[in-house]
C-alpha positions in Angstrom: -22.2 3.0 13.9 -19.6 0.9 12.1 -20.9 -2.5 10.7 -17.3 -3.9 10.4 -16.6 -7.1 12.2 -13.3 -7.9 13.8 -13.9 -11.6 14.5 -13.6 -13.1 11.0 -12.1 -16.5 11.0 -10.1 -18.1 7.9 -12.7 -20.6 7.2 -15.4 -17.8 6.8 -13.4 -15.8 4.6 -12.3 -18.9 2.4 -16.0 -19.6 2.0 -16.7 -16.2 0.8 -13.4 -16.2 -1.6 -14.5 -19.5 -3.3 -18.2 -18.8 -3.6 -19.6 -18.9 -7.2 -18.2 -16.0 -9.1 -21.5 -14.4 -9.9 -22.9 -14.6 -6.2 -19.6 -13.2 -5.0 -19.6 -10.3 -7.2 -23.5 -9.6 -6.5 -22.8 -9.8 -2.8 -19.6 -7.6 -3.0 -21.2 -5.0 -5.2 -24.4 -4.9 -2.8 -22.0 -4.2 0.1 -20.0 -1.8 -1.9 -23.1 0.3 -2.7 -24.3 0.3 0.8 -21.1 2.0 2.0 -19.6 3.8 -0.9 -20.5 5.8 -4.1 -20.3 3.0 -6.9 -19.4 5.7 -9.4 -16.7 7.1 -7.7 -12.8 6.2 -7.9 -10.1 7.8 -5.8 -7.2 8.5 -8.2 -3.8 8.6 -6.3 -0.2 9.2 -7.8 2.6 7.2 -6.1 5.9 8.9 -6.0 9.3 7.4 -5.2 11.1 10.1 -3.3 14.1 7.7 -2.6 14.7 4.7 -4.8 16.9 1.7 -4.3 19.4 0.6 -1.7 17.1 -0.8 0.6 18.6 -3.3 3.2 15.6 -5.5 3.4 15.2 -8.9 1.6 11.6 -8.7 0.4 11.5 -11.4 -2.4 9.3 -9.3 -4.5 11.1 -6.1 -4.5 13.5 -4.7 -7.0 14.6 -1.9 -4.6 16.4 -4.3 -2.3 20.3 -3.8 -2.4 21.1 -7.3 -2.1 19.3 -8.1 -5.5 20.8 -7.4 -9.1 18.1 -5.7 -10.7 18.4 -2.7 -13.2 16.8 -0.2 -10.9 18.5 2.9 -10.7 18.8 4.4 -7.2 18.4 8.1 -6.5 19.0 10.2 -3.2 16.0 11.6 -1.4 14.2 14.1 -3.8 14.1 17.8 -3.0 11.0 19.4 -1.6 10.6 21.6 -4.7 11.0 18.6 -6.9 8.2 16.9 -4.9 6.0 19.8 -5.1 6.3 20.1 -8.9 5.3 16.6 -9.2 2.3 16.9 -6.9 1.1 19.7 -9.0 1.4 17.6 -12.0 -0.6 14.9 -10.3 -3.4 17.3 -9.2 -3.6 18.7 -12.7 -4.1 15.2 -14.1 -6.9 14.3 -11.7 -5.1 12.8 -8.5 -6.4 13.8 -5.0 -3.8 12.0 -3.2 0.0 11.8 -3.3 1.8 8.8 -1.8 5.4 9.2 -1.2 7.6 6.1 -0.8 11.0 6.0 0.4 13.2 2.8 0.2 14.0 2.7 3.9 13.9 -0.2 6.4 12.5 2.3 9.0 12.4 6.0 9.7 15.4 7.7 11.3 15.4 11.1 12.9 17.6 13.5 11.3 17.8 15.8 8.3 16.2 13.6 5.7 13.2 12.8 7.8 12.9 16.6 8.5 12.9 17.1 4.7 10.1 14.6 4.4 8.1 16.3 7.0 8.5 19.6 4.9 7.1 17.7 1.7 4.1 16.7 3.9 3.6 20.1 4.9 4.0 21.2 1.2 1.6 18.8 -0.4 -1.1 19.2 2.4 -1.2 23.0 1.5 -1.9 22.1 -2.0 -5.2 20.6 -0.8 -4.2 17.0 -1.8 -4.2 14.1 0.8 -0.8 13.0 1.4 0.4 9.5 2.2 3.8 8.3 3.1 5.4 4.7 3.1 8.7 5.0 4.8 9.1 1.6 6.7 8.6 1.0 10.3 8.3 4.0 12.6 7.8 5.1 16.2 5.1 6.7 17.9 6.7 10.0 18.1 7.7 9.9 14.5 4.1 9.2 13.5 2.9 12.2 15.7 5.6 14.4 13.9 4.2 13.4 10.6 0.6 13.9 11.8 1.5 17.3 12.9 2.9 18.2 9.3 -0.4 17.4 7.8 0.1 13.6 6.7 -3.3 12.2 5.9 -2.6 8.5 5.8 0.5 6.2 6.4 1.1 2.8 4.3 2.5 -0.3 5.8 1.5 -3.5 4.0 1.3 -6.6 5.8 2.3 -8.2 2.4 0.7 -11.6 3.2 -0.3 -13.9 5.9 1.7 -14.3 9.2 2.2 -18.2 8.1 3.7 -17.2 4.6 5.6 -14.2 5.6 8.7 -16.0 6.8 8.9 -17.3 3.2 8.9 -13.8 1.7 11.0 -11.8 4.0 13.7 -12.5 6.6 15.0 -9.2 7.7 12.0 -8.3 9.8 9.3 -9.9 11.4 5.3 -9.8 10.8 5.0 -8.3 14.4 7.0 -5.1 13.3 4.3 -4.4 10.7 1.5 -4.6 13.5 3.6 -2.6 15.8 4.1 0.3 13.3 0.4 0.3 12.5 -0.2 0.5 16.2 2.2 3.5 16.3 0.2 5.2 13.4 -2.8 4.7 15.3 -1.7 6.6 18.2 -1.6 9.6 16.0 -4.7 11.0 13.9 -3.2 9.5 10.7 -5.2 7.0 8.8 -3.8 3.6 8.1 -3.3 2.2 4.5 -2.4 -1.5 4.8 -2.7 -4.4 2.3 -0.7 -6.9 0.5 0.3 -8.8 -2.6 -1.1 -11.9 -4.3 0.7 -14.1 -6.7 3.8 -14.8 -4.5 3.4 -18.5 -4.4 1.0 -18.3 -1.4 -2.0 -20.4 -0.9 -5.6 -19.4 -0.8 -5.4 -19.9 2.9 -2.8 -17.3 3.2 -4.9 -14.8 1.4 -7.6 -15.5 3.7 -5.2 -15.3 6.6 -3.7 -11.8 5.5 -7.5 -10.6 5.3 -8.0 -12.0 8.9 -5.1 -9.9 10.2 -6.3 -6.7 8.5 -9.9 -7.1 9.5 -9.1 -7.8 13.1 -7.3 -4.5 13.5 -9.7 -2.2 15.3 -10.3 0.3 13.7 -9.8 -1.6 10.5 -7.5 0.1 7.8 -9.1 3.2 5.9 -7.4 1.7 3.1 -6.3 -1.7 1.8 -4.2 -2.0 -1.5 -4.6 -5.2 -3.2 -1.5 -5.9 -5.5 -0.8 -8.4 -8.0 3.0 -9.5 -8.2 5.0 -7.8 -10.7 7.7 -10.3 -11.4 11.0 -8.3 -11.9 14.0 -9.8 -13.3 16.7 -10.2 -10.6 14.3 -10.7 -7.8 13.7 -13.9 -6.1 10.2 -14.1 -7.6 11.3 -13.1 -11.3 9.9 -16.7 -12.4 6.4 -16.2 -10.8 3.5 -16.4 -13.3 1.2 -13.6 -13.5 -2.0 -14.1 -11.3 -5.0 -14.7 -13.1 -7.5 -11.8 -13.3 -10.0 -14.2 -11.6 -7.9 -14.3 -8.5 -7.7 -10.5 -8.2 -11.6 -10.1 -8.9 -12.0 -12.7 -5.8 -9.6 -11.0 -3.7 -11.1 -7.6 -4.3 -14.5 -8.9 -3.8 -13.7 -10.6 -0.7 -11.9 -7.7 0.8 -14.9 -5.5 0.2 -17.2 -7.9 2.1 -14.9 -8.4 5.0 -14.0 -4.7 5.2 -17.1 -3.0 3.9 -16.1 0.7 4.8 -12.7 0.4 3.8 -11.3 2.1 0.6 -10.0 -1.0 -1.6 -7.1 -0.1 -3.7 -6.6 -1.7 -7.1 -2.9 -1.3 -7.1 0.2 -3.2 -8.7 -0.2 -5.3 -11.8 -2.8 -3.4 -13.6 -0.8 -3.4 -16.8 -1.5 -7.1 -17.0 -5.1 -6.4 -16.7 -7.5 -5.9 -19.6 -10.1 -2.8 -19.2 -12.8 -5.5 -18.7 -10.7 -7.1 -15.8 -10.6 -3.7 -14.1 -14.1 -3.0 -14.5 -15.1 -6.2 -12.9 -12.7 -5.3 -10.0 -14.5 -2.0 -9.8 -18.0 -3.5 -9.8 -16.6 -6.0 -6.9 -15.8 -3.1 -4.7 -12.4 -1.5 -5.7 -12.7 2.2 -5.5 -9.2 3.4 -5.8 -6.2 3.3 -8.2 -2.9 4.5 -8.6 -2.3 6.7 -11.8 1.1 7.5 -13.4 3.4 5.6 -15.6 5.3 3.8 -12.5 4.3 2.5 -9.1 7.5 3.2 -7.4 9.6 1.2 -9.6 7.3 -1.0 -11.6 5.3 -0.4 -14.8 1.8 1.3 -14.4 -0.8 2.4 -16.9 -0.5 6.1 -18.3 -2.6 8.4 -16.4 -4.3 9.5 -19.5 -5.3 6.0 -20.5 -6.7 5.6 -16.9 -8.8 8.8 -17.1 -10.1 7.4 -20.5 -11.0 4.2 -18.9 -12.9 6.0 -16.1 -14.8 8.1 -18.2 -15.7 4.9 -20.5 -17.0 3.4 -17.3 -18.8 6.4 -16.1 -16.6 6.7 -12.9 -15.7 9.9 -11.6 -12.4 11.0 -9.6 -12.9 11.2 -5.9 -12.3 14.6 -4.3 -9.9 14.8 -1.6 -11.0 14.5 2.2 -14.3 12.7 1.4 -13.7 10.2 4.1 -11.8 12.1 6.8 -11.4 15.8 6.9 -8.1 17.7 6.0 -5.5 17.7 8.6 -4.0 21.1 9.6 -0.5 21.8 9.0 1.8 22.7 11.9 4.9 24.4 10.8 8.3 22.9 12.1 9.0 25.9 14.3 5.7 25.5 16.1 5.9 21.8 16.5 5.1 20.1 19.7 6.8 16.9 18.8 10.5 17.2 18.4 13.3 14.7 17.2 14.0 12.2 19.9 16.9 10.8 18.1 15.5 7.4 18.5 17.1 4.2 17.7 14.6 1.5 18.1 15.5 -2.1 17.6 13.2 -3.6 15.1 13.4 -7.4 14.9 15.7 -9.2 12.6 14.4 -13.0 12.6 17.6 -14.2 11.1 16.3 -17.4 9.2 17.3 -18.1 5.7 14.9 -18.2 2.6 16.8 -20.2 0.0 15.4 -18.5 -3.3 16.3 -14.8 -1.6 19.8 -16.2 -1.1 20.0 -17.6 -4.7 18.9 -14.3 -6.2 21.5 -12.5 -4.1 24.2 -14.7 -5.6 23.2 -14.1 -9.3 25.5 -12.1 -11.5 24.2 -8.6 -11.9 22.3 -7.7 -15.0 24.2 -6.1 -17.9 22.9 -3.7 -20.5 
């Protein structure tokens, strides 16, 4: 029987978040040990299969076409290139490959068919496959499931209240609707957010309320620290304190005890000691490799050295959920419907996003 609660209030979560640190750590570590192997950490590799040119205006993202960053865009990778990268990741100790494409939403057609073939290819390597491709429909989720997709990532980013101060090109409900579409397939859900974007503690609690209220709760929750990238609206944000990350990880662990908590972006700014405290507080997954889509990340060899130092072992694939079966394209039950869903465009203006859009493009 699941011990997860779905009726957390913001006030309850704030009380947990603001406990004396040692008490918070003890409680989180106790919950973690009850539901997970405390000496195992999943190592995942995040691969940007299509970089830059995104039409969204997310204030944290260097891939937004409207901002003037030094990100070099690339077209969709080939299946053979992705397979080579996956094999390299597997040899380095990763059990999951997460593929990200800078799209607003999935569109039926040759590119999506190519992504489906990437999913088939990686699943046949006996690795967990995750995708983050933007909003998607129920039929598209079922096509991904047929191909062998293990997880779909679609972050809430922040609380519903603060969301409108970060993004104006889509609505918070679009995120929830996409997660709901994923749940109509047998694909697991990966959804979390970012701290350090100027939000209040109440917003961090609000995000966790939204995630914990989902039934079932996400199998995976990434906790990201903002990486302030020059040219984005949030380029001047100060790095988040490690104590905030530790508190956020610990609170997430307590509120969602059975979830895999992912220590995600921002680890280059964290000491090994800080990361060790996050693992003690309940984080049991990291992304390895020198980049997280477009932002810096510790080298995989450094990570493996850190895990060895801490006595942590890389988690094997398909521990939480069994490996999906791959259905070949020729035998697929779910075909392209050439859908053109009308996802929300709220239309309000975010001043800092508009200011970043008007800035002169970066020069070498």
